[in-house]
Amino acid sequence: MVDTPGRWVEVAVPANAESVESVSELLSSYGYNQGVVVEESYKQDDDGDNLEIDPTRPVLVRTWLAVDDELPARRRQLEHALWHLKQIGGVGDPTFAEREEEDWANAWKEHFQILRIGASFVVRPTWREYEERPGDRVIHLDPGMAFGTGLHPSTEMCMQFTEELDLNGRDVLDIGAGSGILAIGAIRSGARRATAVEIDPVASRALTQNVSLNEMDAQIEVIT
């Protein structure tokens, strides 16, 4: 396992609603652990079941680059890719700011709200209050820099698919578990046990913490 980076460069890119997806995909290709935060751009739909873009709000897409020997080359590549994306329109100039890990870890939390996915899953950040409803499968989460909050479309689709499966009494394997959201969701859906594998040092720390937050240490084996 490698050491966790202690310093980061925060990259922020303004974009209109039509460009958010393309900017997010680009930043995820360069950001640490493919982590991207879209600030003030999503809202729950009228049913409260899904996220949708709110075109009335300004959109700022952020990612973080680890400060290491590869940073200068990675930044040049990212700036070059963003320049090409800007030619299409709807994308502003990026800003770069160095952040200490402790400062960053507290600042990003304001961007994560309680998220309902599918018919029953509720992803509750630990710093948000939530009154549980009958039938809710609540996942208590502090993703740290693991970025597994359910906002990514692939995570959301996996959770929706989980609702359609009969996992009662089954064993589940989650490779690249990140924050542990899918393994925890599987246990909430009736799985007997789950094995969550994660080799990234930042993500594995969040994974272990979230398993404990959901009181699933006896049901989820964490391999790092």
PDB file of C-alpha atoms in Angstrom:
ATOM      1  CA  MET A   1       0.000   0.000   0.000  1.00  0.00           C
ATOM      2  CA  VAL A   2       1.366   3.436  -0.893  1.00  0.00           C
ATOM      3  CA  ASP A   3       1.325   6.479   1.352  1.00  0.00           C
ATOM      4  CA  THR A   4      -1.694   8.762   1.244  1.00  0.00           C
ATOM      5  CA  PRO A   5      -0.933  12.114  -0.412  1.00  0.00           C
ATOM      6  CA  GLY A   6      -0.926  14.957   2.111  1.00  0.00           C
ATOM      7  CA  ARG A   7      -1.348  17.857  -0.306  1.00  0.00           C
ATOM      8  CA  TRP A   8      -3.669  18.362  -3.242  1.00  0.00           C
ATOM      9  CA  VAL A   9      -4.274  20.747  -6.099  1.00  0.00           C
ATOM     10  CA  GLU A  10      -7.965  21.559  -6.428  1.00  0.00           C
ATOM     11  CA  VAL A  11      -9.111  22.074 -10.011  1.00  0.00           C
ATOM     12  CA  ALA A  12     -12.375  23.987 -10.537  1.00  0.00           C
ATOM     13  CA  VAL A  13     -13.988  24.344 -13.961  1.00  0.00           C
ATOM     14  CA  PRO A  14     -17.131  26.438 -14.595  1.00  0.00           C
ATOM     15  CA  ALA A  15     -19.533  24.891 -17.086  1.00  0.00           C
ATOM     16  CA  ASN A  16     -23.085  25.309 -18.293  1.00  0.00           C
ATOM     17  CA  ALA A  17     -25.649  22.565 -17.758  1.00  0.00           C
ATOM     18  CA  GLU A  18     -25.078  21.048 -21.188  1.00  0.00           C
ATOM     19  CA  SER A  19     -21.327  20.721 -20.594  1.00  0.00           C
ATOM     20  CA  VAL A  20     -21.364  19.293 -17.069  1.00  0.00           C
ATOM     21  CA  GLU A  21     -21.246  15.656 -18.141  1.00  0.00           C
ATOM     22  CA  SER A  22     -18.355  16.070 -20.564  1.00  0.00           C
ATOM     23  CA  VAL A  23     -16.350  18.170 -18.082  1.00  0.00           C
ATOM     24  CA  SER A  24     -17.008  15.643 -15.309  1.00  0.00           C
ATOM     25  CA  GLU A  25     -15.862  12.748 -17.468  1.00  0.00           C
ATOM     26  CA  LEU A  26     -12.702  14.604 -18.425  1.00  0.00           C
ATOM     27  CA  LEU A  27     -11.835  15.587 -14.857  1.00  0.00           C
ATOM     28  CA  SER A  28     -12.475  12.065 -13.596  1.00  0.00           C
ATOM     29  CA  SER A  29      -9.798  10.840 -16.006  1.00  0.00           C
ATOM     30  CA  TYR A  30      -7.190  13.008 -14.283  1.00  0.00           C
ATOM     31  CA  GLY A  31      -8.453  13.440 -10.724  1.00  0.00           C
ATOM     32  CA  TYR A  32      -7.366  11.351  -7.762  1.00  0.00           C
ATOM     33  CA  ASN A  33      -9.405   8.147  -7.496  1.00  0.00           C
ATOM     34  CA  GLN A  34     -11.559   9.470 -10.389  1.00  0.00           C
ATOM     35  CA  GLY A  35     -13.171  11.815  -7.883  1.00  0.00           C
ATOM     36  CA  VAL A  36     -15.360  14.652  -9.156  1.00  0.00           C
ATOM     37  CA  VAL A  37     -17.697  16.994  -7.292  1.00  0.00           C
ATOM     38  CA  VAL A  38     -20.376  18.962  -9.149  1.00  0.00           C
ATOM     39  CA  GLU A  39     -21.280  21.975  -7.035  1.00  0.00           C
ATOM     40  CA  GLU A  40     -24.828  23.365  -6.911  1.00  0.00           C
ATOM     41  CA  SER A  41     -25.942  21.651 -10.063  1.00  0.00           C
ATOM     42  CA  TYR A  42     -28.236  18.795  -9.018  1.00  0.00           C
ATOM     43  CA  LYS A  43     -31.601  18.635  -7.303  1.00  0.00           C
ATOM     44  CA  GLN A  44     -34.094  15.906  -6.504  1.00  0.00           C
ATOM     45  CA  ASP A  45     -36.917  15.561  -8.991  1.00  0.00           C
ATOM     46  CA  ASP A  46     -40.543  16.071  -7.939  1.00  0.00           C
ATOM     47  CA  ASP A  47     -40.858  12.448  -6.801  1.00  0.00           C
ATOM     48  CA  GLY A  48     -37.626  12.589  -4.835  1.00  0.00           C
ATOM     49  CA  ASP A  49     -36.364   9.442  -6.538  1.00  0.00           C
ATOM     50  CA  ASN A  50     -33.701  10.755  -8.904  1.00  0.00           C
ATOM     51  CA  LEU A  51     -31.298  13.617  -9.460  1.00  0.00           C
ATOM     52  CA  GLU A  52     -31.714  16.119 -12.238  1.00  0.00           C
ATOM     53  CA  ILE A  53     -29.691  19.117 -13.338  1.00  0.00           C
ATOM     54  CA  ASP A  54     -30.988  22.464 -12.129  1.00  0.00           C
ATOM     55  CA  PRO A  55     -30.251  24.851 -15.027  1.00  0.00           C
ATOM     56  CA  THR A  56     -31.002  27.905 -12.878  1.00  0.00           C
ATOM     57  CA  ARG A  57     -27.907  27.397 -10.713  1.00  0.00           C
ATOM     58  CA  PRO A  58     -24.282  28.065 -11.584  1.00  0.00           C
ATOM     59  CA  VAL A  59     -22.293  24.891 -12.089  1.00  0.00           C
ATOM     60  CA  LEU A  60     -18.727  24.341 -10.916  1.00  0.00           C
ATOM     61  CA  VAL A  61     -17.038  21.007 -11.505  1.00  0.00           C
ATOM     62  CA  ARG A  62     -14.128  20.139  -9.205  1.00  0.00           C
ATOM     63  CA  THR A  63     -11.495  17.453  -8.955  1.00  0.00           C
ATOM     64  CA  TRP A  64      -8.246  17.020  -7.028  1.00  0.00           C
ATOM     65  CA  LEU A  65      -4.727  16.178  -8.173  1.00  0.00           C
ATOM     66  CA  ALA A  66      -2.224  14.645  -5.779  1.00  0.00           C
ATOM     67  CA  VAL A  67       0.932  16.697  -5.289  1.00  0.00           C
ATOM     68  CA  ASP A  68       3.668  14.309  -6.428  1.00  0.00           C
ATOM     69  CA  ASP A  69       6.391  13.996  -9.048  1.00  0.00           C
ATOM     70  CA  GLU A  70       3.820  13.428 -11.803  1.00  0.00           C
ATOM     71  CA  LEU A  71       1.781  16.553 -11.026  1.00  0.00           C
ATOM     72  CA  PRO A  72       3.414  18.950 -13.562  1.00  0.00           C
ATOM     73  CA  ALA A  73       2.884  16.572 -16.487  1.00  0.00           C
ATOM     74  CA  ARG A  74      -0.631  15.654 -15.351  1.00  0.00           C
ATOM     75  CA  ARG A  75      -1.597  19.313 -15.045  1.00  0.00           C
ATOM     76  CA  ARG A  76      -0.265  20.148 -18.519  1.00  0.00           C
ATOM     77  CA  GLN A  77      -2.229  17.270 -20.020  1.00  0.00           C
ATOM     78  CA  LEU A  78      -5.397  18.341 -18.222  1.00  0.00           C
ATOM     79  CA  GLU A  79      -5.048  21.978 -19.308  1.00  0.00           C
ATOM     80  CA  HIS A  80      -4.516  20.851 -22.902  1.00  0.00           C
ATOM     81  CA  ALA A  81      -7.602  18.611 -22.814  1.00  0.00           C
ATOM     82  CA  LEU A  82      -9.711  21.385 -21.270  1.00  0.00           C
ATOM     83  CA  TRP A  83      -8.583  23.823 -23.971  1.00  0.00           C
ATOM     84  CA  HIS A  84      -9.954  21.487 -26.640  1.00  0.00           C
ATOM     85  CA  LEU A  85     -13.196  21.027 -24.712  1.00  0.00           C
ATOM     86  CA  LYS A  86     -13.619  24.805 -24.423  1.00  0.00           C
ATOM     87  CA  GLN A  87     -13.688  25.108 -28.203  1.00  0.00           C
ATOM     88  CA  ILE A  88     -17.086  23.416 -28.192  1.00  0.00           C
ATOM     89  CA  GLY A  89     -18.454  26.111 -25.873  1.00  0.00           C
ATOM     90  CA  GLY A  90     -20.057  26.220 -22.451  1.00  0.00           C
ATOM     91  CA  VAL A  91     -16.807  25.651 -20.534  1.00  0.00           C
ATOM     92  CA  GLY A  92     -14.907  28.373 -18.660  1.00  0.00           C
ATOM     93  CA  ASP A  93     -11.282  28.750 -17.623  1.00  0.00           C
ATOM     94  CA  PRO A  94     -10.060  26.341 -14.937  1.00  0.00           C
ATOM     95  CA  THR A  95      -8.570  27.519 -11.659  1.00  0.00           C
ATOM     96  CA  PHE A  96      -5.937  25.649  -9.663  1.00  0.00           C
ATOM     97  CA  ALA A  97      -5.428  26.011  -5.899  1.00  0.00           C
ATOM     98  CA  GLU A  98      -3.274  24.000  -3.512  1.00  0.00           C
ATOM     99  CA  ARG A  99      -5.067  22.474  -0.534  1.00  0.00           C
ATOM    100  CA  GLU A 100      -3.933  20.664   2.584  1.00  0.00           C
ATOM    101  CA  GLU A 101      -5.769  17.373   3.063  1.00  0.00           C
ATOM    102  CA  GLU A 102      -7.325  18.376   6.394  1.00  0.00           C
ATOM    103  CA  ASP A 103      -8.725  21.637   4.994  1.00  0.00           C
ATOM    104  CA  TRP A 104     -10.072  19.898   1.921  1.00  0.00           C
ATOM    105  CA  ALA A 105     -11.652  17.062   3.881  1.00  0.00           C
ATOM    106  CA  ASN A 106     -13.936  19.513   5.689  1.00  0.00           C
ATOM    107  CA  ALA A 107     -14.630  21.928   2.823  1.00  0.00           C
ATOM    108  CA  TRP A 108     -16.097  19.441   0.357  1.00  0.00           C
ATOM    109  CA  LYS A 109     -18.792  18.165   2.733  1.00  0.00           C
ATOM    110  CA  GLU A 110     -21.118  21.083   2.022  1.00  0.00           C
ATOM    111  CA  HIS A 111     -21.625  19.766  -1.509  1.00  0.00           C
ATOM    112  CA  PHE A 112     -23.084  16.397  -0.456  1.00  0.00           C
ATOM    113  CA  GLN A 113     -26.751  16.173   0.475  1.00  0.00           C
ATOM    114  CA  ILE A 114     -29.023  13.276   1.418  1.00  0.00           C
ATOM    115  CA  LEU A 115     -29.609  11.272  -1.737  1.00  0.00           C
ATOM    116  CA  ARG A 116     -32.490   8.926  -2.543  1.00  0.00           C
ATOM    117  CA  ILE A 117     -31.703   6.296  -5.159  1.00  0.00           C
ATOM    118  CA  GLY A 118     -34.334   4.067  -6.690  1.00  0.00           C
ATOM    119  CA  ALA A 119     -37.378   3.106  -4.655  1.00  0.00           C
ATOM    120  CA  SER A 120     -35.771   2.474  -1.281  1.00  0.00           C
ATOM    121  CA  PHE A 121     -32.090   3.398  -0.949  1.00  0.00           C
ATOM    122  CA  VAL A 122     -31.211   6.533   0.996  1.00  0.00           C
ATOM    123  CA  VAL A 123     -27.581   7.632   1.128  1.00  0.00           C
ATOM    124  CA  ARG A 124     -27.181   9.718   4.253  1.00  0.00           C
ATOM    125  CA  PRO A 125     -23.921  11.612   4.815  1.00  0.00           C
ATOM    126  CA  THR A 126     -23.108  11.343   8.497  1.00  0.00           C
ATOM    127  CA  TRP A 127     -23.274  15.109   8.999  1.00  0.00           C
ATOM    128  CA  ARG A 128     -26.884  15.342   7.689  1.00  0.00           C
ATOM    129  CA  GLU A 129     -30.002  14.621   9.735  1.00  0.00           C
ATOM    130  CA  TYR A 130     -32.589  12.276   8.225  1.00  0.00           C
ATOM    131  CA  GLU A 131     -35.886  10.911   9.529  1.00  0.00           C
ATOM    132  CA  GLU A 132     -36.170   7.366   8.265  1.00  0.00           C
ATOM    133  CA  ARG A 133     -39.373   6.296   6.493  1.00  0.00           C
ATOM    134  CA  PRO A 134     -40.883   2.790   6.403  1.00  0.00           C
ATOM    135  CA  GLY A 135     -39.162   0.711   3.731  1.00  0.00           C
ATOM    136  CA  ASP A 136     -36.041   2.869   3.545  1.00  0.00           C
ATOM    137  CA  ARG A 137     -32.676   1.148   3.161  1.00  0.00           C
ATOM    138  CA  VAL A 138     -30.492   3.816   4.740  1.00  0.00           C
ATOM    139  CA  ILE A 139     -26.749   3.811   4.111  1.00  0.00           C
ATOM    140  CA  HIS A 140     -24.810   6.005   6.538  1.00  0.00           C
ATOM    141  CA  LEU A 141     -21.788   7.305   4.696  1.00  0.00           C
ATOM    142  CA  ASP A 142     -18.692   9.394   5.201  1.00  0.00           C
ATOM    143  CA  PRO A 143     -16.964   8.932   1.842  1.00  0.00           C
ATOM    144  CA  GLY A 144     -13.875  10.992   2.595  1.00  0.00           C
ATOM    145  CA  MET A 145     -11.880  11.118  -0.629  1.00  0.00           C
ATOM    146  CA  ALA A 146     -13.263   7.768  -1.803  1.00  0.00           C
ATOM    147  CA  PHE A 147     -15.978   9.599  -3.761  1.00  0.00           C
ATOM    148  CA  GLY A 148     -18.425   6.714  -3.603  1.00  0.00           C
ATOM    149  CA  THR A 149     -21.577   8.595  -2.653  1.00  0.00           C
ATOM    150  CA  GLY A 150     -23.982   7.319  -5.283  1.00  0.00           C
ATOM    151  CA  LEU A 151     -23.731  10.436  -7.444  1.00  0.00           C
ATOM    152  CA  HIS A 152     -21.813   8.635 -10.160  1.00  0.00           C
ATOM    153  CA  PRO A 153     -24.218   7.103 -12.733  1.00  0.00           C
ATOM    154  CA  SER A 154     -22.544   3.680 -12.574  1.00  0.00           C
ATOM    155  CA  THR A 155     -23.006   3.520  -8.797  1.00  0.00           C
ATOM    156  CA  GLU A 156     -26.619   4.621  -9.051  1.00  0.00           C
ATOM    157  CA  MET A 157     -27.378   2.006 -11.707  1.00  0.00           C
ATOM    158  CA  CYS A 158     -25.775  -0.747  -9.623  1.00  0.00           C
ATOM    159  CA  MET A 159     -27.887   0.210  -6.625  1.00  0.00           C
ATOM    160  CA  GLN A 160     -31.064   0.286  -8.691  1.00  0.00           C
ATOM    161  CA  PHE A 161     -30.179  -3.151 -10.075  1.00  0.00           C
ATOM    162  CA  THR A 162     -29.611  -4.409  -6.534  1.00  0.00           C
ATOM    163  CA  GLU A 163     -33.225  -3.542  -5.723  1.00  0.00           C
ATOM    164  CA  GLU A 164     -34.343  -5.954  -8.450  1.00  0.00           C
ATOM    165  CA  LEU A 165     -32.254  -8.878  -7.171  1.00  0.00           C
ATOM    166  CA  ASP A 166     -33.078 -11.433  -4.502  1.00  0.00           C
ATOM    167  CA  LEU A 167     -29.960 -11.264  -2.336  1.00  0.00           C
ATOM    168  CA  ASN A 168     -31.444 -12.952   0.718  1.00  0.00           C
ATOM    169  CA  GLY A 169     -28.876 -15.344   2.159  1.00  0.00           C
ATOM    170  CA  ARG A 170     -26.356 -14.743  -0.624  1.00  0.00           C
ATOM    171  CA  ASP A 171     -22.688 -13.774  -0.460  1.00  0.00           C
ATOM    172  CA  VAL A 172     -21.517 -10.704  -2.398  1.00  0.00           C
ATOM    173  CA  LEU A 173     -18.070  -9.689  -3.661  1.00  0.00           C
ATOM    174  CA  ASP A 174     -17.362  -5.972  -4.241  1.00  0.00           C
ATOM    175  CA  ILE A 175     -14.076  -5.344  -6.099  1.00  0.00           C
ATOM    176  CA  GLY A 176     -12.847  -1.757  -5.985  1.00  0.00           C
ATOM    177  CA  ALA A 177     -15.288  -1.035  -3.176  1.00  0.00           C
ATOM    178  CA  GLY A 178     -14.403   2.639  -2.704  1.00  0.00           C
ATOM    179  CA  SER A 179     -16.485   4.009   0.156  1.00  0.00           C
ATOM    180  CA  GLY A 180     -18.261   0.647   0.523  1.00  0.00           C
ATOM    181  CA  ILE A 181     -21.644   1.921  -0.613  1.00  0.00           C
ATOM    182  CA  LEU A 182     -22.449  -1.109  -2.792  1.00  0.00           C
ATOM    183  CA  ALA A 183     -21.351  -3.705  -0.235  1.00  0.00           C
ATOM    184  CA  ILE A 184     -23.350  -1.944   2.476  1.00  0.00           C
ATOM    185  CA  GLY A 185     -26.329  -1.682   0.132  1.00  0.00           C
ATOM    186  CA  ALA A 186     -26.145  -5.410  -0.542  1.00  0.00           C
ATOM    187  CA  ILE A 187     -26.335  -6.199   3.173  1.00  0.00           C
ATOM    188  CA  ARG A 188     -29.247  -3.774   3.533  1.00  0.00           C
ATOM    189  CA  SER A 189     -30.912  -5.783   0.738  1.00  0.00           C
ATOM    190  CA  GLY A 190     -30.638  -9.083   2.592  1.00  0.00           C
ATOM    191  CA  ALA A 191     -27.249 -10.473   1.586  1.00  0.00           C
ATOM    192  CA  ARG A 192     -25.721 -12.783   4.192  1.00  0.00           C
ATOM    193  CA  ARG A 193     -22.153 -11.567   3.856  1.00  0.00           C
ATOM    194  CA  ALA A 194     -20.082  -9.281   1.641  1.00  0.00           C
ATOM    195  CA  THR A 195     -16.381  -9.101   0.877  1.00  0.00           C
ATOM    196  CA  ALA A 196     -15.203  -5.588  -0.005  1.00  0.00           C
ATOM    197  CA  VAL A 197     -11.801  -5.290  -1.698  1.00  0.00           C
ATOM    198  CA  GLU A 198     -10.014  -1.938  -2.021  1.00  0.00           C
ATOM    199  CA  ILE A 199      -6.262  -1.292  -2.467  1.00  0.00           C
ATOM    200  CA  ASP A 200      -6.300   2.504  -2.623  1.00  0.00           C
ATOM    201  CA  PRO A 201      -5.125   3.826   0.774  1.00  0.00           C
ATOM    202  CA  VAL A 202      -7.549   6.761   0.899  1.00  0.00           C
ATOM    203  CA  ALA A 203     -10.559   4.722  -0.173  1.00  0.00           C
ATOM    204  CA  SER A 204      -9.742   1.776   2.101  1.00  0.00           C
ATOM    205  CA  ARG A 205      -9.697   4.083   5.111  1.00  0.00           C
ATOM    206  CA  ALA A 206     -13.185   5.369   4.253  1.00  0.00           C
ATOM    207  CA  LEU A 207     -14.372   1.837   3.506  1.00  0.00           C
ATOM    208  CA  THR A 208     -13.383   0.499   6.924  1.00  0.00           C
ATOM    209  CA  GLN A 209     -14.970   3.487   8.650  1.00  0.00           C
ATOM    210  CA  ASN A 210     -18.262   3.195   6.764  1.00  0.00           C
ATOM    211  CA  VAL A 211     -18.624  -0.508   7.472  1.00  0.00           C
ATOM    212  CA  SER A 212     -18.382   0.334  11.176  1.00  0.00           C
ATOM    213  CA  LEU A 213     -20.746   3.308  10.850  1.00  0.00           C
ATOM    214  CA  ASN A 214     -23.396   0.934   9.525  1.00  0.00           C
ATOM    215  CA  GLU A 215     -22.613  -1.661  12.234  1.00  0.00           C
ATOM    216  CA  MET A 216     -21.713  -4.301   9.648  1.00  0.00           C
ATOM    217  CA  ASP A 217     -18.243  -5.365  10.826  1.00  0.00           C
ATOM    218  CA  ALA A 218     -19.494  -8.919  11.335  1.00  0.00           C
ATOM    219  CA  GLN A 219     -21.104  -9.092   7.898  1.00  0.00           C
ATOM    220  CA  ILE A 220     -18.616  -7.291   5.648  1.00  0.00           C
ATOM    221  CA  GLU A 221     -15.024  -8.488   5.361  1.00  0.00           C
ATOM    222  CA  VAL A 222     -12.749  -5.645   4.280  1.00  0.00           C
ATOM    223  CA  ILE A 223      -9.633  -6.572   2.298  1.00  0.00           C
ATOM    224  CA  THR A 224      -7.119  -3.783   1.658  1.00  0.00           C
TER     225      THR A 224
END
